[in-house]
Amino acid sequence: MSHAFTLFPPAASSAARDTDKLYLALVAFSTLIAIAFIVVIIMFCYRYRKKARVDRRNAPSHAGGLEAAWTIAPMLVFMLLFAWAARDYALQFHAPRNALRVFVVAKQWMWKAEHPNGRREINTLHVPVGTPVRLIMTSQDVIHSFFVPALRNKRDVVPGRYSTMWFTADREGEFLLLCAEYCGTDHAEMKGSVVAMAPEDYAQWLEAGPTHAGLAARGYTLFRRHGCMGCHAAASSVHAPELAGLLGRTVHLSNGGTVVADETYIRDAMMEPQKAIVAGYDAIMPSFKNQLNEEEIMAIIEYIRSLGPDTLAGERP
Ligand code: CUA
């Protein structure tokens, strides 16, 4: 595969093409307005130059109609552009239900990715063409930013929380992956590639890799090792929230609020259990902060997902 990356690669997804259209429309509109201004300036400069013999009497001091026109017309155009951009933006935050999940952990100075079957990679991200892929990303140290110019998309990757991003590559190829947030000495070297492959090739690639258990299986091992079973098992005498089908469920909290359980919620429940207590339960869950690394947290989330229907529809900004 070619490693000759260009600075302005052609779009590799329909969402990226939509971004290009919006961008071009903005540039075209701005250019049009700029040209109109320049033409009028030149016209007036010429017409009312010092020696020109033009009628300068009774110059109008006010033109209500004209003023209203140049206020309302641009406003309508900009509202249209706003609606257009808002629609594209909102779509970026609604991953389809059938999206493939890939967990991404950023660290100084590399990108680590793990597919649900346990296949891991560093500084590359293999994805199938034509299938939506949802990245669930976090950082092990400082703030990084996952940036793929060919997808016209980037997302900050922040320690202590998950950020997500989704896309559907619609052509095969290798697309430059960059870090777009200054993160230390080798920030500029923190790059890799997104490799979009035909679905058959991707399936083959996925199976060719893992020599260890999938995420959910590893999550189960961790779940047992850390004693979670003591409370979160059906037969347990301790009263703890049911985990099966948790992803996507609306959780009622003791402070009266509600929250839809997504990956960030589960992560927070393990790291800072006192932050949001589920209504009707005692605040007895211990924190697992510093006991689990990012990969282990992701494995446990996948294990919980495997317990019951995942009704998490899309993602929220
Ligand atoms: Cu990571 Cu810049």
PDB file of C-alpha atoms in Angstrom, residues 75-289:
ATOM      1  CA  MET A  75     -29.351  36.870   7.472  1.00  0.00           C
ATOM      2  CA  LEU A  76     -31.499  34.396   5.546  1.00  0.00           C
ATOM      3  CA  VAL A  77     -28.462  33.001   3.765  1.00  0.00           C
ATOM      4  CA  PHE A  78     -26.554  32.590   7.032  1.00  0.00           C
ATOM      5  CA  MET A  79     -29.538  30.956   8.748  1.00  0.00           C
ATOM      6  CA  LEU A  80     -29.627  28.492   5.874  1.00  0.00           C
ATOM      7  CA  LEU A  81     -25.905  27.794   6.254  1.00  0.00           C
ATOM      8  CA  PHE A  82     -26.404  27.417   9.993  1.00  0.00           C
ATOM      9  CA  ALA A  83     -29.204  24.864   9.539  1.00  0.00           C
ATOM     10  CA  TRP A  84     -27.111  22.972   6.999  1.00  0.00           C
ATOM     11  CA  ALA A  85     -24.052  22.879   9.266  1.00  0.00           C
ATOM     12  CA  ALA A  86     -26.124  22.013  12.352  1.00  0.00           C
ATOM     13  CA  ARG A  87     -27.636  19.023  10.542  1.00  0.00           C
ATOM     14  CA  ASP A  88     -24.196  17.717   9.511  1.00  0.00           C
ATOM     15  CA  TYR A  89     -22.867  18.309  13.020  1.00  0.00           C
ATOM     16  CA  ALA A  90     -25.762  16.500  14.695  1.00  0.00           C
ATOM     17  CA  LEU A  91     -25.266  13.519  12.373  1.00  0.00           C
ATOM     18  CA  GLN A  92     -21.684  13.219  13.622  1.00  0.00           C
ATOM     19  CA  PHE A  93     -23.066  12.417  17.052  1.00  0.00           C
ATOM     20  CA  HIS A  94     -25.549   9.747  16.057  1.00  0.00           C
ATOM     21  CA  ALA A  95     -23.757   6.541  15.293  1.00  0.00           C
ATOM     22  CA  PRO A  96     -25.979   3.895  13.726  1.00  0.00           C
ATOM     23  CA  ARG A  97     -27.002   1.029  16.007  1.00  0.00           C
ATOM     24  CA  ASN A  98     -25.105  -1.540  13.937  1.00  0.00           C
ATOM     25  CA  ALA A  99     -21.786   0.303  14.151  1.00  0.00           C
ATOM     26  CA  LEU A 100     -18.684  -1.779  14.820  1.00  0.00           C
ATOM     27  CA  ARG A 101     -16.973  -0.791  18.039  1.00  0.00           C
ATOM     28  CA  VAL A 102     -13.269  -0.185  18.275  1.00  0.00           C
ATOM     29  CA  PHE A 103     -11.624   0.962  21.469  1.00  0.00           C
ATOM     30  CA  VAL A 104      -8.793   3.443  21.085  1.00  0.00           C
ATOM     31  CA  VAL A 105      -6.295   4.360  23.793  1.00  0.00           C
ATOM     32  CA  ALA A 106      -3.980   7.267  23.120  1.00  0.00           C
ATOM     33  CA  LYS A 107      -0.703   7.685  24.979  1.00  0.00           C
ATOM     34  CA  GLN A 108       2.491   9.626  24.508  1.00  0.00           C
ATOM     35  CA  TRP A 109       3.075   9.022  21.634  1.00  0.00           C
ATOM     36  CA  MET A 110       1.045   6.342  19.966  1.00  0.00           C
ATOM     37  CA  TRP A 111      -2.450   5.203  19.111  1.00  0.00           C
ATOM     38  CA  LYS A 112      -3.506   1.804  20.428  1.00  0.00           C
ATOM     39  CA  ALA A 113      -6.649   0.192  19.075  1.00  0.00           C
ATOM     40  CA  GLU A 114      -8.484  -2.929  20.162  1.00  0.00           C
ATOM     41  CA  HIS A 115     -11.294  -4.680  18.333  1.00  0.00           C
ATOM     42  CA  PRO A 116     -13.975  -6.542  20.343  1.00  0.00           C
ATOM     43  CA  ASN A 117     -12.557  -9.961  19.361  1.00  0.00           C
ATOM     44  CA  GLY A 118      -9.266  -8.990  20.995  1.00  0.00           C
ATOM     45  CA  ARG A 119      -7.303  -8.057  17.879  1.00  0.00           C
ATOM     46  CA  ARG A 120      -4.976  -5.219  18.826  1.00  0.00           C
ATOM     47  CA  GLU A 121      -2.920  -2.846  16.754  1.00  0.00           C
ATOM     48  CA  ILE A 122      -0.698   0.179  17.245  1.00  0.00           C
ATOM     49  CA  ASN A 123      -0.714   3.248  15.005  1.00  0.00           C
ATOM     50  CA  THR A 124      -2.986   1.573  12.480  1.00  0.00           C
ATOM     51  CA  LEU A 125      -6.722   1.160  12.535  1.00  0.00           C
ATOM     52  CA  HIS A 126      -8.171  -1.434  10.180  1.00  0.00           C
ATOM     53  CA  VAL A 127     -11.809  -0.911   9.236  1.00  0.00           C
ATOM     54  CA  PRO A 128     -14.149  -2.433   6.672  1.00  0.00           C
ATOM     55  CA  VAL A 129     -15.451  -0.280   3.841  1.00  0.00           C
ATOM     56  CA  GLY A 130     -19.196   0.428   3.941  1.00  0.00           C
ATOM     57  CA  THR A 131     -19.743  -0.407   7.615  1.00  0.00           C
ATOM     58  CA  PRO A 132     -20.156   2.285  10.249  1.00  0.00           C
ATOM     59  CA  VAL A 133     -17.352   2.168  12.813  1.00  0.00           C
ATOM     60  CA  ARG A 134     -17.694   3.757  16.216  1.00  0.00           C
ATOM     61  CA  LEU A 135     -14.524   4.603  18.098  1.00  0.00           C
ATOM     62  CA  ILE A 136     -14.624   4.738  21.871  1.00  0.00           C
ATOM     63  CA  MET A 137     -11.519   6.645  22.831  1.00  0.00           C
ATOM     64  CA  THR A 138      -9.629   7.633  25.921  1.00  0.00           C
ATOM     65  CA  SER A 139      -6.140   8.725  26.849  1.00  0.00           C
ATOM     66  CA  GLN A 140      -3.688   7.179  29.270  1.00  0.00           C
ATOM     67  CA  ASP A 141      -1.892  10.446  29.968  1.00  0.00           C
ATOM     68  CA  VAL A 142      -2.554  13.861  28.425  1.00  0.00           C
ATOM     69  CA  ILE A 143      -5.064  15.270  25.937  1.00  0.00           C
ATOM     70  CA  HIS A 144      -4.580  14.028  22.386  1.00  0.00           C
ATOM     71  CA  SER A 145      -6.794  14.511  19.366  1.00  0.00           C
ATOM     72  CA  PHE A 146      -7.718  11.818  16.864  1.00  0.00           C
ATOM     73  CA  PHE A 147      -7.598  13.452  13.450  1.00  0.00           C
ATOM     74  CA  VAL A 148      -8.117  11.815  10.064  1.00  0.00           C
ATOM     75  CA  PRO A 149      -8.040  14.442   7.306  1.00  0.00           C
ATOM     76  CA  ALA A 150      -9.586  12.078   4.738  1.00  0.00           C
ATOM     77  CA  LEU A 151     -12.598  11.720   7.035  1.00  0.00           C
ATOM     78  CA  ARG A 152     -12.697  15.483   7.696  1.00  0.00           C
ATOM     79  CA  ASN A 153     -13.134  14.681  11.345  1.00  0.00           C
ATOM     80  CA  LYS A 154     -11.257  14.957  14.588  1.00  0.00           C
ATOM     81  CA  ARG A 155     -12.081  14.385  18.212  1.00  0.00           C
ATOM     82  CA  ASP A 156     -10.229  15.244  21.379  1.00  0.00           C
ATOM     83  CA  VAL A 157      -9.114  12.198  23.344  1.00  0.00           C
ATOM     84  CA  VAL A 158      -9.127  13.095  27.008  1.00  0.00           C
ATOM     85  CA  PRO A 159      -7.807  11.184  30.052  1.00  0.00           C
ATOM     86  CA  GLY A 160     -10.489  10.106  32.515  1.00  0.00           C
ATOM     87  CA  ARG A 161     -13.378  10.044  30.073  1.00  0.00           C
ATOM     88  CA  TYR A 162     -14.512   8.582  26.790  1.00  0.00           C
ATOM     89  CA  SER A 163     -14.999  10.513  23.629  1.00  0.00           C
ATOM     90  CA  THR A 164     -16.535   8.865  20.625  1.00  0.00           C
ATOM     91  CA  MET A 165     -16.475   9.366  16.922  1.00  0.00           C
ATOM     92  CA  TRP A 166     -18.008   7.387  14.099  1.00  0.00           C
ATOM     93  CA  PHE A 167     -17.563   7.140  10.362  1.00  0.00           C
ATOM     94  CA  THR A 168     -18.244   4.904   7.400  1.00  0.00           C
ATOM     95  CA  ALA A 169     -15.315   4.687   5.027  1.00  0.00           C
ATOM     96  CA  ASP A 170     -16.651   4.329   1.514  1.00  0.00           C
ATOM     97  CA  ARG A 171     -13.494   3.578  -0.396  1.00  0.00           C
ATOM     98  CA  GLU A 172     -10.528   1.349   0.196  1.00  0.00           C
ATOM     99  CA  GLY A 173      -7.260   2.997   1.026  1.00  0.00           C
ATOM    100  CA  GLU A 174      -4.842   4.046   3.699  1.00  0.00           C
ATOM    101  CA  PHE A 175      -5.623   7.366   5.312  1.00  0.00           C
ATOM    102  CA  LEU A 176      -3.314   9.439   7.433  1.00  0.00           C
ATOM    103  CA  LEU A 177      -4.100   9.513  11.147  1.00  0.00           C
ATOM    104  CA  LEU A 178      -2.658  12.415  13.129  1.00  0.00           C
ATOM    105  CA  CYS A 179      -2.653  13.747  16.645  1.00  0.00           C
ATOM    106  CA  ALA A 180      -4.088  17.252  16.472  1.00  0.00           C
ATOM    107  CA  GLU A 181      -3.433  18.371  20.034  1.00  0.00           C
ATOM    108  CA  TYR A 182       0.055  19.277  21.204  1.00  0.00           C
ATOM    109  CA  CYS A 183       0.899  16.507  23.660  1.00  0.00           C
ATOM    110  CA  GLY A 184       4.633  16.741  24.256  1.00  0.00           C
ATOM    111  CA  THR A 185       7.988  16.227  22.582  1.00  0.00           C
ATOM    112  CA  ASP A 186       6.969  13.651  20.003  1.00  0.00           C
ATOM    113  CA  HIS A 187       3.509  15.030  19.263  1.00  0.00           C
ATOM    114  CA  ALA A 188       4.455  15.418  15.601  1.00  0.00           C
ATOM    115  CA  GLU A 189       5.466  11.749  15.460  1.00  0.00           C
ATOM    116  CA  MET A 190       2.173  10.546  16.881  1.00  0.00           C
ATOM    117  CA  LYS A 191       0.737   9.457  13.609  1.00  0.00           C
ATOM    118  CA  GLY A 192      -0.520   6.357  11.948  1.00  0.00           C
ATOM    119  CA  SER A 193      -3.056   5.321   9.393  1.00  0.00           C
ATOM    120  CA  VAL A 194      -6.631   4.224   9.029  1.00  0.00           C
ATOM    121  CA  VAL A 195      -6.674   1.264   6.661  1.00  0.00           C
ATOM    122  CA  ALA A 196     -10.042   0.809   4.967  1.00  0.00           C
ATOM    123  CA  MET A 197     -10.389  -2.668   3.476  1.00  0.00           C
ATOM    124  CA  ALA A 198     -13.000  -4.665   1.587  1.00  0.00           C
ATOM    125  CA  PRO A 199     -15.285  -6.376   4.155  1.00  0.00           C
ATOM    126  CA  GLU A 200     -13.926  -9.861   3.255  1.00  0.00           C
ATOM    127  CA  ASP A 201     -10.342  -8.689   3.701  1.00  0.00           C
ATOM    128  CA  TYR A 202     -11.240  -7.054   6.989  1.00  0.00           C
ATOM    129  CA  ALA A 203     -12.904 -10.232   8.264  1.00  0.00           C
ATOM    130  CA  GLN A 204      -9.786 -12.160   7.302  1.00  0.00           C
ATOM    131  CA  TRP A 205      -7.508  -9.607   8.943  1.00  0.00           C
ATOM    132  CA  LEU A 206      -9.621  -9.675  12.124  1.00  0.00           C
ATOM    133  CA  GLU A 207      -9.400 -13.460  12.399  1.00  0.00           C
ATOM    134  CA  ALA A 208      -5.706 -13.605  11.577  1.00  0.00           C
ATOM    135  CA  GLY A 209      -4.712 -11.707  14.683  1.00  0.00           C
ATOM    136  CA  PRO A 210      -5.843 -12.418  18.212  1.00  0.00           C
ATOM    137  CA  THR A 211      -3.889 -14.958  20.168  1.00  0.00           C
ATOM    138  CA  HIS A 212      -5.598 -13.960  23.390  1.00  0.00           C
ATOM    139  CA  ALA A 213      -9.196 -13.797  24.531  1.00  0.00           C
ATOM    140  CA  GLY A 214     -11.685 -11.273  23.223  1.00  0.00           C
ATOM    141  CA  LEU A 215     -12.490  -8.169  25.233  1.00  0.00           C
ATOM    142  CA  ALA A 216     -15.666  -9.521  26.836  1.00  0.00           C
ATOM    143  CA  ALA A 217     -13.966 -12.756  27.929  1.00  0.00           C
ATOM    144  CA  ARG A 218     -11.093 -10.809  29.451  1.00  0.00           C
ATOM    145  CA  GLY A 219     -13.643  -8.537  31.085  1.00  0.00           C
ATOM    146  CA  TYR A 220     -15.298 -11.564  32.704  1.00  0.00           C
ATOM    147  CA  THR A 221     -11.968 -12.726  34.141  1.00  0.00           C
ATOM    148  CA  LEU A 222     -11.314  -9.248  35.558  1.00  0.00           C
ATOM    149  CA  PHE A 223     -14.866  -9.032  36.855  1.00  0.00           C
ATOM    150  CA  ARG A 224     -14.293 -12.194  38.875  1.00  0.00           C
ATOM    151  CA  ARG A 225     -10.758 -11.380  39.944  1.00  0.00           C
ATOM    152  CA  HIS A 226     -11.777  -7.993  41.364  1.00  0.00           C
ATOM    153  CA  GLY A 227     -14.626  -9.497  43.304  1.00  0.00           C
ATOM    154  CA  CYS A 228     -17.425  -7.732  41.428  1.00  0.00           C
ATOM    155  CA  MET A 229     -19.385 -10.998  41.549  1.00  0.00           C
ATOM    156  CA  GLY A 230     -19.690 -10.608  45.314  1.00  0.00           C
ATOM    157  CA  CYS A 231     -22.372  -7.970  44.789  1.00  0.00           C
ATOM    158  CA  HIS A 232     -23.299  -7.942  41.108  1.00  0.00           C
ATOM    159  CA  ALA A 233     -24.387 -11.577  40.815  1.00  0.00           C
ATOM    160  CA  ALA A 234     -28.027 -12.612  40.748  1.00  0.00           C
ATOM    161  CA  ALA A 235     -27.547 -14.881  43.764  1.00  0.00           C
ATOM    162  CA  SER A 236     -25.675 -12.285  45.794  1.00  0.00           C
ATOM    163  CA  SER A 237     -27.022 -11.279  49.179  1.00  0.00           C
ATOM    164  CA  VAL A 238     -25.751  -7.733  48.651  1.00  0.00           C
ATOM    165  CA  HIS A 239     -28.224  -5.442  46.967  1.00  0.00           C
ATOM    166  CA  ALA A 240     -26.416  -4.124  43.851  1.00  0.00           C
ATOM    167  CA  PRO A 241     -27.779  -2.831  40.531  1.00  0.00           C
ATOM    168  CA  GLU A 242     -28.519  -5.336  37.776  1.00  0.00           C
ATOM    169  CA  LEU A 243     -25.888  -5.193  35.048  1.00  0.00           C
ATOM    170  CA  ALA A 244     -27.553  -7.214  32.293  1.00  0.00           C
ATOM    171  CA  GLY A 245     -28.885  -4.903  29.613  1.00  0.00           C
ATOM    172  CA  LEU A 246     -27.334  -1.892  31.318  1.00  0.00           C
ATOM    173  CA  LEU A 247     -26.017  -0.232  28.141  1.00  0.00           C
ATOM    174  CA  GLY A 248     -28.682   2.100  26.864  1.00  0.00           C
ATOM    175  CA  ARG A 249     -30.878   1.750  29.955  1.00  0.00           C
ATOM    176  CA  THR A 250     -32.166   4.904  31.641  1.00  0.00           C
ATOM    177  CA  VAL A 251     -30.817   4.899  35.175  1.00  0.00           C
ATOM    178  CA  HIS A 252     -32.595   6.774  37.947  1.00  0.00           C
ATOM    179  CA  LEU A 253     -30.219   8.355  40.416  1.00  0.00           C
ATOM    180  CA  SER A 254     -30.675   8.973  44.132  1.00  0.00           C
ATOM    181  CA  ASN A 255     -30.447  12.731  43.553  1.00  0.00           C
ATOM    182  CA  GLY A 256     -33.581  12.549  41.413  1.00  0.00           C
ATOM    183  CA  GLY A 257     -31.776  12.826  38.086  1.00  0.00           C
ATOM    184  CA  THR A 258     -31.664  10.300  35.304  1.00  0.00           C
ATOM    185  CA  VAL A 259     -28.874   9.286  32.996  1.00  0.00           C
ATOM    186  CA  VAL A 260     -28.712   6.985  29.991  1.00  0.00           C
ATOM    187  CA  ALA A 261     -26.056   4.366  30.730  1.00  0.00           C
ATOM    188  CA  ASP A 262     -23.357   4.587  28.090  1.00  0.00           C
ATOM    189  CA  GLU A 263     -19.689   3.621  28.224  1.00  0.00           C
ATOM    190  CA  THR A 264     -18.784   6.842  30.046  1.00  0.00           C
ATOM    191  CA  TYR A 265     -21.431   6.165  32.695  1.00  0.00           C
ATOM    192  CA  ILE A 266     -20.120   2.645  33.358  1.00  0.00           C
ATOM    193  CA  ARG A 267     -16.561   3.902  33.440  1.00  0.00           C
ATOM    194  CA  ASP A 268     -17.518   6.599  35.976  1.00  0.00           C
ATOM    195  CA  ALA A 269     -19.454   4.053  38.043  1.00  0.00           C
ATOM    196  CA  MET A 270     -16.251   2.012  38.438  1.00  0.00           C
ATOM    197  CA  MET A 271     -13.818   4.911  38.902  1.00  0.00           C
ATOM    198  CA  GLU A 272     -15.954   7.326  40.916  1.00  0.00           C
ATOM    199  CA  PRO A 273     -18.888   5.322  42.224  1.00  0.00           C
ATOM    200  CA  GLN A 274     -19.893   8.031  44.696  1.00  0.00           C
ATOM    201  CA  LYS A 275     -20.507  10.504  41.900  1.00  0.00           C
ATOM    202  CA  ALA A 276     -23.841   9.068  40.851  1.00  0.00           C
ATOM    203  CA  ILE A 277     -25.661   6.674  43.163  1.00  0.00           C
ATOM    204  CA  VAL A 278     -28.436   4.608  41.606  1.00  0.00           C
ATOM    205  CA  ALA A 279     -31.782   5.336  43.281  1.00  0.00           C
ATOM    206  CA  GLY A 280     -32.698   2.712  45.864  1.00  0.00           C
ATOM    207  CA  TYR A 281     -29.144   1.479  46.458  1.00  0.00           C
ATOM    208  CA  ASP A 282     -26.598   2.154  49.163  1.00  0.00           C
ATOM    209  CA  ALA A 283     -23.365   3.966  48.320  1.00  0.00           C
ATOM    210  CA  ILE A 284     -21.210   0.959  49.117  1.00  0.00           C
ATOM    211  CA  MET A 285     -19.464   0.399  45.788  1.00  0.00           C
ATOM    212  CA  PRO A 286     -15.697   0.875  46.183  1.00  0.00           C
ATOM    213  CA  SER A 287     -13.703   2.821  43.632  1.00  0.00           C
ATOM    214  CA  PHE A 288     -11.494   0.848  41.249  1.00  0.00           C
ATOM    215  CA  LYS A 289      -9.409   3.851  40.392  1.00  0.00           C
TER     216      LYS A 289
END
